[in-house]
Short mmCIF file of C-alpha atoms in Angstrom, two decimals:
data_model
loop_
_atom_site.label_atom_id
_atom_site.label_comp_id
_atom_site.label_asym_id
_atom_site.label_seq_id
_atom_site.Cartn_x
_atom_site.Cartn_y
_atom_site.Cartn_z
CA UNK R 1 14.25 -28.68 4.52
CA UNK R 2 16.78 -26.53 2.72
CA UNK R 3 19.27 -26.97 5.54
CA UNK R 4 18.68 -30.70 5.37
CA UNK R 5 19.45 -30.71 1.64
CA UNK R 6 22.52 -28.59 2.17
CA UNK R 7 23.56 -30.92 4.97
CA UNK R 8 23.20 -33.92 2.66
CA UNK R 9 25.24 -32.18 -0.03
CA UNK R 10 27.92 -31.25 2.48
CA UNK R 11 27.99 -34.82 3.83
CA UNK R 12 28.48 -36.16 0.30
CA UNK R 13 31.64 -34.14 -0.19
CA UNK R 14 34.77 -36.16 0.72
CA UNK R 15 36.33 -35.18 4.00
CA UNK R 16 39.66 -33.40 4.04
CA UNK R 17 39.76 -32.21 0.45
CA UNK R 18 37.43 -30.41 -1.90
CA UNK R 19 36.38 -32.36 -4.96
CA UNK R 20 38.03 -31.16 -8.14
CA UNK R 21 37.40 -31.53 -11.84
CA UNK R 22 33.99 -32.31 -13.28
CA UNK R 23 32.44 -33.62 -10.06
CA UNK R 24 33.81 -30.71 -8.09
CA UNK R 25 32.25 -28.23 -10.46
CA UNK R 26 28.98 -30.12 -10.28
CA UNK R 27 29.03 -30.11 -6.49
CA UNK R 28 29.75 -26.40 -6.38
CA UNK R 29 26.95 -25.74 -8.85
CA UNK R 30 24.55 -27.75 -6.69
CA UNK R 31 25.67 -25.90 -3.59
CA UNK R 32 25.16 -22.56 -5.30
CA UNK R 33 21.74 -23.66 -6.53
CA UNK R 34 20.55 -24.71 -3.08
CA UNK R 35 22.10 -21.57 -1.63
CA UNK R 36 19.70 -19.44 -3.65
CA UNK R 37 16.73 -21.06 -1.93
CA UNK R 38 18.43 -21.20 1.43
CA UNK R 39 18.77 -17.42 1.29
CA UNK R 40 15.10 -17.22 0.35
CA UNK R 41 14.18 -19.48 3.25
CA UNK R 42 16.11 -17.33 5.70
CA UNK R 43 14.40 -14.23 4.33
CA UNK R 44 11.04 -15.94 4.72
CA UNK R 45 11.78 -16.95 8.30
CA UNK R 46 12.81 -13.39 9.11
CA UNK R 47 9.61 -12.00 7.61
CA UNK R 48 7.37 -14.47 9.41
CA UNK R 49 8.90 -14.08 12.85
CA UNK R 50 9.54 -10.35 12.49
CA UNK R 51 6.22 -9.20 11.05
CA UNK R 52 3.45 -11.76 11.47
CA UNK R 53 3.04 -11.78 15.30
CA UNK R 54 2.60 -8.01 15.62
CA UNK R 55 0.51 -7.90 12.45
CA UNK R 56 -1.89 -10.57 13.72
CA UNK R 57 -2.51 -8.81 17.03
CA UNK R 58 -2.93 -5.38 15.40
CA UNK R 59 -5.28 -6.74 12.75
CA UNK R 60 -7.39 -8.55 15.33
CA UNK R 61 -7.82 -5.48 17.53
CA UNK R 62 -8.67 -3.13 14.66
CA UNK R 63 -11.02 -5.61 13.01
CA UNK R 64 -12.82 -5.94 16.35
CA UNK R 65 -12.95 -2.16 16.93
CA UNK R 66 -14.44 -1.62 13.48
CA UNK R 67 -17.05 -4.32 14.08
CA UNK R 68 -17.96 -2.81 17.46
CA UNK R 69 -18.31 0.74 16.08
CA UNK R 70 -20.10 -0.28 12.88
CA UNK R 71 -18.90 1.09 9.52
CA UNK R 72 -22.40 2.29 8.53
CA UNK R 73 -21.91 5.23 10.94
CA UNK R 74 -19.98 7.16 8.29
CA UNK R 75 -22.75 7.02 5.68
CA UNK R 76 -24.13 10.33 6.90
CA UNK R 77 -20.74 11.96 6.41
CA UNK R 78 -20.72 10.81 2.80
CA UNK R 79 -24.01 12.59 2.15
CA UNK R 80 -22.60 15.82 3.58
CA UNK R 81 -19.33 15.62 1.65
CA UNK R 82 -21.06 15.90 -1.72
CA UNK R 83 -22.19 19.50 -1.18
CA UNK R 84 -20.69 22.24 -3.33
CA UNK R 85 -18.62 24.97 -1.73
CA UNK R 86 -15.06 25.52 -0.65
CA UNK R 87 -15.56 24.44 2.97
CA UNK R 88 -16.54 20.91 1.86
CA UNK R 89 -13.25 20.23 0.07
CA UNK R 90 -11.44 19.03 3.21
CA UNK R 91 -14.44 16.89 4.10
CA UNK R 92 -14.59 15.34 0.64
CA UNK R 93 -10.92 14.72 -0.04
CA UNK R 94 -9.54 14.38 3.47
CA UNK R 95 -12.02 13.30 6.15
CA UNK R 96 -14.25 11.07 4.02
CA UNK R 97 -11.44 9.15 2.24
CA UNK R 98 -9.52 8.66 5.49
CA UNK R 99 -12.54 7.39 7.42
CA UNK R 100 -13.70 5.24 4.50
CA UNK R 101 -10.29 3.64 4.20
CA UNK R 102 -10.02 3.15 7.95
CA UNK R 103 -13.45 1.63 8.51
CA UNK R 104 -14.22 -0.08 5.20
CA UNK R 105 -10.63 -0.88 4.17
CA UNK R 106 -9.39 -1.64 0.64
CA UNK R 107 -11.38 -2.14 -1.64
CA UNK R 108 -14.77 -1.49 0.02
CA UNK R 109 -13.74 2.09 0.87
CA UNK R 110 -14.49 3.16 -2.72
CA UNK R 111 -18.19 2.35 -2.27
CA UNK R 112 -18.48 5.59 -0.28
CA UNK R 113 -18.26 7.40 -3.61
CA UNK R 114 -21.93 6.51 -4.16
CA UNK R 115 -23.02 9.45 -1.99
CA UNK R 116 -21.18 11.99 -4.16
CA UNK R 117 -22.29 13.69 -7.40
CA UNK R 118 -20.80 12.16 -10.55
CA UNK R 119 -18.31 14.98 -11.10
CA UNK R 120 -16.62 14.30 -7.74
CA UNK R 121 -16.41 10.52 -8.00
CA UNK R 122 -13.07 10.17 -9.84
CA UNK R 123 -11.41 12.67 -7.49
CA UNK R 124 -12.78 10.88 -4.42
CA UNK R 125 -11.54 7.54 -5.76
CA UNK R 126 -8.12 9.07 -6.39
CA UNK R 127 -7.92 10.45 -2.85
CA UNK R 128 -9.19 7.25 -1.22
CA UNK R 129 -7.01 4.83 -3.18
CA UNK R 130 -3.94 6.97 -2.50
CA UNK R 131 -4.51 6.50 1.22
CA UNK R 132 -4.50 2.70 1.34
CA UNK R 133 -0.72 2.63 1.92
CA UNK R 134 0.43 5.67 3.96
CA UNK R 135 -1.15 4.48 7.27
CA UNK R 136 0.20 0.92 6.93
CA UNK R 137 2.94 1.55 9.50
CA UNK R 138 0.35 2.10 12.24
CA UNK R 139 -2.94 0.68 10.89
CA UNK R 140 -2.02 -2.37 8.81
CA UNK R 141 -5.63 -3.63 8.88
CA UNK R 142 -6.57 -1.27 6.02
CA UNK R 143 -4.55 -3.21 3.46
CA UNK R 144 -2.63 -6.20 4.85
CA UNK R 145 -2.33 -7.78 1.40
CA UNK R 146 -0.16 -4.87 0.23
CA UNK R 147 1.75 -4.47 3.47
CA UNK R 148 5.14 -4.53 1.75
CA UNK R 149 4.65 -1.21 0.01
CA UNK R 150 5.50 0.11 3.47
CA UNK R 151 7.31 -2.83 5.03
CA UNK R 152 9.73 -3.40 2.16
CA UNK R 153 11.57 -0.15 2.81
CA UNK R 154 10.71 0.14 6.50
CA UNK R 155 11.98 -3.28 7.60
CA UNK R 156 15.22 -2.72 5.70
CA UNK R 157 15.69 0.37 7.84
CA UNK R 158 14.70 -1.47 11.00
CA UNK R 159 17.28 -4.16 10.29
CA UNK R 160 19.83 -1.39 9.96
CA UNK R 161 18.94 -0.27 13.48
CA UNK R 162 16.60 2.65 12.84
CA UNK R 163 13.40 3.32 14.74
CA UNK R 164 10.34 3.12 12.52
CA UNK R 165 7.72 5.09 14.47
CA UNK R 166 8.86 8.52 13.25
CA UNK R 167 8.86 7.33 9.63
CA UNK R 168 5.42 5.72 10.07
CA UNK R 169 3.91 8.94 11.44
CA UNK R 170 5.45 11.08 8.72
CA UNK R 171 4.30 8.67 6.00
CA UNK R 172 0.75 8.92 7.38
CA UNK R 173 0.83 12.74 7.63
CA UNK R 174 2.41 13.39 4.23
CA UNK R 175 -0.19 10.97 2.85
CA UNK R 176 -2.92 13.31 4.14
CA UNK R 177 -1.41 16.30 2.32
CA UNK R 178 -0.96 14.26 -0.85
CA UNK R 179 -4.52 12.90 -1.01
CA UNK R 180 -5.95 16.37 -0.45
CA UNK R 181 -3.89 17.77 -3.35
CA UNK R 182 -4.80 14.74 -5.49
CA UNK R 183 -8.49 15.21 -4.80
CA UNK R 184 -8.43 18.87 -5.82
CA UNK R 185 -6.23 18.29 -8.90
CA UNK R 186 -8.30 15.36 -10.15
CA UNK R 187 -11.57 17.23 -9.51
CA UNK R 188 -10.25 20.12 -11.61
CA UNK R 189 -9.12 17.84 -14.47
CA UNK R 190 -12.40 15.88 -14.37
CA UNK R 191 -14.37 19.14 -14.50
CA UNK R 192 -12.44 20.38 -17.53
CA UNK R 193 -12.84 17.06 -19.36
CA UNK R 194 -16.55 16.86 -18.60
CA UNK R 195 -17.09 20.42 -19.86
CA UNK R 196 -15.24 19.59 -23.08
CA UNK R 197 -17.29 16.39 -23.47
CA UNK R 198 -20.55 18.30 -23.00
CA UNK R 199 -19.47 20.92 -25.56
CA UNK R 200 -18.59 18.17 -28.03
CA UNK R 201 -21.92 16.43 -27.48
CA UNK R 202 -23.78 19.69 -28.00
CA UNK R 203 -21.85 20.36 -31.22
CA UNK R 204 -22.59 16.90 -32.60
CA UNK R 205 -26.32 17.14 -31.82
CA UNK R 206 -26.36 20.53 -33.56
CA UNK R 207 -24.62 19.03 -36.59
CA UNK R 208 -27.20 16.22 -36.70
CA UNK R 209 -30.04 18.72 -36.38
CA UNK Z 1 -34.63 -10.43 42.27
CA UNK Z 2 -35.98 -9.69 38.81
CA UNK Z 3 -33.87 -6.52 38.66
CA UNK Z 4 -30.73 -8.49 39.49
CA UNK Z 5 -31.60 -11.07 36.87
CA UNK Z 6 -32.07 -8.51 34.15
CA UNK Z 7 -28.74 -6.87 35.02
CA UNK Z 8 -27.01 -10.25 34.87
CA UNK Z 9 -28.60 -11.01 31.53
CA UNK Z 10 -27.63 -7.62 30.13
CA UNK Z 11 -24.02 -7.90 31.32
CA UNK Z 12 -23.77 -11.43 30.04
CA UNK Z 13 -25.12 -10.44 26.65
CA UNK Z 14 -22.77 -7.45 26.41
CA UNK Z 15 -19.69 -9.43 27.35
CA UNK Z 16 -20.72 -12.23 25.05
CA UNK Z 17 -21.12 -9.77 22.19
CA UNK Z 18 -17.67 -8.24 22.70
CA UNK Z 19 -15.99 -11.61 23.07
CA UNK Z 20 -17.78 -12.91 19.99
CA UNK Z 21 -16.70 -9.84 18.03
CA UNK Z 22 -13.08 -10.27 19.02
CA UNK Z 23 -13.22 -13.94 18.21
CA UNK Z 24 -14.66 -13.22 14.77
CA UNK Z 25 -12.02 -10.50 14.28
CA UNK Z 26 -9.32 -13.02 15.10
CA UNK Z 27 -10.82 -15.47 12.64
CA UNK Z 28 -10.85 -12.78 9.91
CA UNK Z 29 -7.26 -11.89 10.75
CA UNK Z 30 -5.93 -15.43 10.51
CA UNK Z 31 -7.85 -15.82 7.26
CA UNK Z 32 -6.25 -12.66 5.83
CA UNK Z 33 -2.78 -13.64 6.99
CA UNK Z 34 -3.04 -17.10 5.44
CA UNK Z 35 -4.73 -15.97 2.23
CA UNK Z 36 -2.95 -12.67 1.51
CA UNK Z 37 0.04 -12.02 3.72
CA UNK Z 38 1.86 -15.37 3.90
CA UNK Z 39 1.64 -16.12 0.15
CA UNK Z 40 3.08 -12.71 -0.58
CA UNK Z 41 5.86 -13.28 1.93
CA UNK Z 42 6.70 -16.59 0.25
CA UNK Z 43 6.78 -14.87 -3.13
CA UNK Z 44 8.90 -11.96 -1.96
CA UNK Z 45 11.28 -14.17 0.04
CA UNK Z 46 11.89 -16.33 -3.02
CA UNK Z 47 12.56 -13.30 -5.23
CA UNK Z 48 14.77 -11.52 -2.72
CA UNK Z 49 16.70 -14.68 -1.92
CA UNK Z 50 17.45 -15.41 -5.56
CA UNK Z 51 18.23 -11.78 -6.42
CA UNK Z 52 20.60 -11.31 -3.51
CA UNK Z 53 22.37 -14.63 -3.67
CA UNK Z 54 22.82 -14.75 -7.44
CA UNK Z 55 24.52 -11.38 -7.67
CA UNK Z 56 21.72 -9.71 -9.61
CA UNK Z 57 21.14 -7.70 -6.45
CA UNK Z 58 24.54 -6.05 -6.60
CA UNK Z 59 24.05 -5.17 -10.26
CA UNK Z 60 20.59 -3.81 -9.55
CA UNK Z 61 21.90 -1.88 -6.57
CA UNK Z 62 24.54 -0.16 -8.68
CA UNK Z 63 21.75 0.93 -10.95
CA UNK Z 64 19.03 1.75 -8.41
CA UNK Z 65 20.91 3.04 -5.36
CA UNK Z 66 22.32 6.20 -7.01
CA UNK Z 67 18.86 6.99 -8.40
CA UNK Z 68 17.23 6.57 -5.00
CA UNK Z 69 19.90 8.65 -3.25
CA UNK Z 70 18.97 11.99 -4.76
CA UNK Z 71 15.79 14.00 -5.11
CA UNK Z 72 16.15 14.21 -8.89
CA UNK Z 73 16.62 10.46 -9.18
CA UNK Z 74 13.55 9.81 -7.05
CA UNK Z 75 11.50 12.24 -9.15
CA UNK Z 76 12.67 10.42 -12.28
CA UNK Z 77 11.49 7.10 -10.79
CA UNK Z 78 8.17 8.71 -9.85
CA UNK Z 79 7.55 10.17 -13.31
CA UNK Z 80 8.41 6.84 -14.91
CA UNK Z 81 5.89 4.99 -12.73
CA UNK Z 82 3.25 7.68 -13.32
CA UNK Z 83 3.33 7.61 -17.13
CA UNK Z 84 -0.36 7.13 -18.01
CA UNK Z 85 0.23 4.04 -20.17
CA UNK Z 86 2.60 2.40 -17.70
CA UNK Z 87 0.82 3.20 -14.48
CA UNK Z 88 -2.15 0.83 -15.00
CA UNK Z 89 0.32 -1.92 -15.92
CA UNK Z 90 2.46 -1.33 -12.83
CA UNK Z 91 -0.52 -1.14 -10.50
CA UNK Z 92 -2.06 -4.61 -10.02
CA UNK Z 93 -1.87 -5.81 -6.44
CA UNK Z 94 0.82 -3.20 -5.82
CA UNK Z 95 3.21 -6.04 -6.68
CA UNK Z 96 5.73 -3.78 -8.43
CA UNK Z 97 5.70 -1.26 -5.58
CA UNK Z 98 6.17 -4.05 -3.03
CA UNK Z 99 9.00 -5.77 -4.88
CA UNK Z 100 10.82 -2.50 -5.65
CA UNK Z 101 10.23 -1.38 -2.06
CA UNK Z 102 11.71 -4.58 -0.68
CA UNK Z 103 14.70 -4.30 -3.01
CA UNK Z 104 15.25 -0.73 -1.87
CA UNK Z 105 14.86 -1.98 1.70
CA UNK Z 106 17.82 -4.31 1.27
CA UNK Z 107 19.84 -1.32 -0.01
CA UNK Z 108 18.76 0.82 2.95
CA UNK Z 109 19.82 -2.04 5.22
CA UNK Z 110 23.20 -2.23 3.53
CA UNK Z 111 23.60 1.53 3.87
CA UNK Z 112 23.89 2.11 0.10
CA UNK Z 113 21.02 4.60 0.28
CA UNK Z 114 21.03 7.15 3.11
CA UNK Z 115 18.16 6.57 5.56
CA UNK Z 116 16.71 10.07 5.17
CA UNK Z 117 15.57 9.14 1.64
CA UNK Z 118 13.15 6.54 3.03
CA UNK Z 119 10.13 8.85 3.13
CA UNK Z 120 10.39 10.26 -0.42
CA UNK Z 121 11.23 6.74 -1.64
CA UNK Z 122 7.96 5.43 -0.18
CA UNK Z 123 6.11 7.87 -2.44
CA UNK Z 124 8.46 7.54 -5.42
CA UNK Z 125 7.76 3.80 -5.80
CA UNK Z 126 4.02 4.28 -5.61
CA UNK Z 127 2.56 7.07 -7.81
CA UNK Z 128 0.70 4.36 -9.73
CA UNK Z 129 -1.35 3.27 -6.71
CA UNK Z 130 -4.81 2.16 -7.82
CA UNK Z 131 -4.27 3.12 -11.46
CA UNK Z 132 -5.19 -0.40 -12.54
CA UNK Z 133 -8.37 -0.33 -10.51
CA UNK Z 134 -10.04 2.95 -11.58
CA UNK Z 135 -13.03 1.46 -13.50
CA UNK Z 136 -13.74 -1.06 -10.72
CA UNK Z 137 -13.27 1.53 -7.98
CA UNK Z 138 -15.63 3.93 -9.72
CA UNK Z 139 -18.13 1.14 -10.29
CA UNK Z 140 -18.03 0.38 -6.56
CA UNK Z 141 -18.97 4.04 -6.08
CA UNK Z 142 -21.92 3.48 -8.45
CA UNK Z 143 -20.54 5.85 -11.10
CA UNK Z 144 -22.22 6.18 -14.52
CA UNK Z 145 -20.36 4.73 -17.55
CA UNK Z 146 -19.80 8.33 -18.80
CA UNK Z 147 -18.05 9.18 -15.53
CA UNK Z 148 -15.81 6.12 -15.85
CA UNK Z 149 -14.93 7.14 -19.41
CA UNK Z 150 -13.71 10.52 -18.21
CA UNK Z 151 -12.55 9.44 -14.77
CA UNK Z 152 -9.93 6.96 -15.99
CA UNK Z 153 -7.86 9.47 -18.03
CA UNK Z 154 -8.52 12.21 -15.46
CA UNK Z 155 -6.94 10.20 -12.64
CA UNK Z 156 -4.08 8.97 -14.85
CA UNK Z 157 -3.15 12.49 -15.99
CA UNK Z 158 -3.59 13.87 -12.50
CA UNK Z 159 -1.02 11.35 -11.25
CA UNK Z 160 1.60 12.63 -13.69
CA UNK Z 161 1.34 15.91 -11.80
CA UNK Z 162 0.59 14.84 -8.22
CA UNK Z 163 2.99 11.86 -8.25
CA UNK Z 164 6.21 13.89 -8.50
CA UNK Z 165 4.65 16.54 -6.26
CA UNK Z 166 4.11 13.90 -3.56
CA UNK Z 167 7.76 12.84 -3.77
CA UNK Z 168 8.89 16.46 -3.44
CA UNK Z 169 6.60 17.08 -0.46
CA UNK Z 170 7.85 13.89 1.18
CA UNK Z 171 11.45 14.98 0.54
CA UNK Z 172 10.91 18.25 2.38
CA UNK Z 173 8.86 16.54 5.08
CA UNK Z 174 11.76 14.18 5.83
CA UNK Z 175 14.03 16.93 7.13
CA UNK Z 176 15.15 16.01 10.62
CA UNK Z 177 14.40 12.32 10.05
CA UNK Z 178 17.33 9.96 10.71
CA UNK Z 179 19.86 12.76 10.37
CA UNK Z 180 21.48 12.06 13.72
CA UNK Z 181 22.60 8.58 12.73
#
């Protein structure tokens, strides 16, 4: 459509010489205007042919695998992850968020927080939501609607001739480290704020009494 | 004969189940692509086309490329996106992260930003992930209202710390990536 319009505009221009004066300026303005959308159209075509076919096949396979396995299998893990103790930290802020995000995808992954005690819920949410983008290079089914958080930068690199698999793996692995740190940091901050809140509540009830 | 029949029935049912599952998965996929992926591609193609063709892209690049080509610049971007008041505003639909990411992508393609900054950049544009969604996310996890009241600021403040940390970790984790080119 855009090429058709551009073709019409080009055909309107007199052969042999460029129009000058007022009409020339108008023609150039029109050409520039259509050019904006022509560039957009080319970008769109590149995105559709470059991303959609692989994305569709990947999404189909992973959606099918998840349906065959059954996401309710990880419920038991959620119950275990809520236990106190140092050895449950990796389970709570690494294994559980990763499996929730993989099997339940964004946004249903956050429902797994229901198995945890209240004081861990914000930290679990923080860890889970921070992992809806790092695996996008390999498992786009977890968040196809936000695919360009990864693809924006990655496909620029691909167009420049770089291989993406190394970057995809590193994004996924660094994501693991980051969500684990986020879980612990947010749990600590939540704990401090809850303690302060409890102290304040106690003080106000005393004042009332 | 009955044994053979029951085997046939069982195999048929199993195969039918798998095929049905794949078919349903394909249906879900096409639905997602049409509802979520294609509209976003249209949106981003329009923005990128206009930005690049109109010359805004070059101006933006002069501003953004130097920032994205150094660790300090990336940390500055991260801290900006992680400011507790801004982060919930930048979060929705990850639109900001996706648009900024795509803009950076065009700069990576042009070679304005060295390729080894791709990994830290992926984290620098996204410390605000999910910051708009904390109350809903916690509600999905059946959290009490008191937990939500504390959880929202807890996550937002935590990001101010873990956001830049993520960028730094990613920077060190990208050693050996794309250095040969």
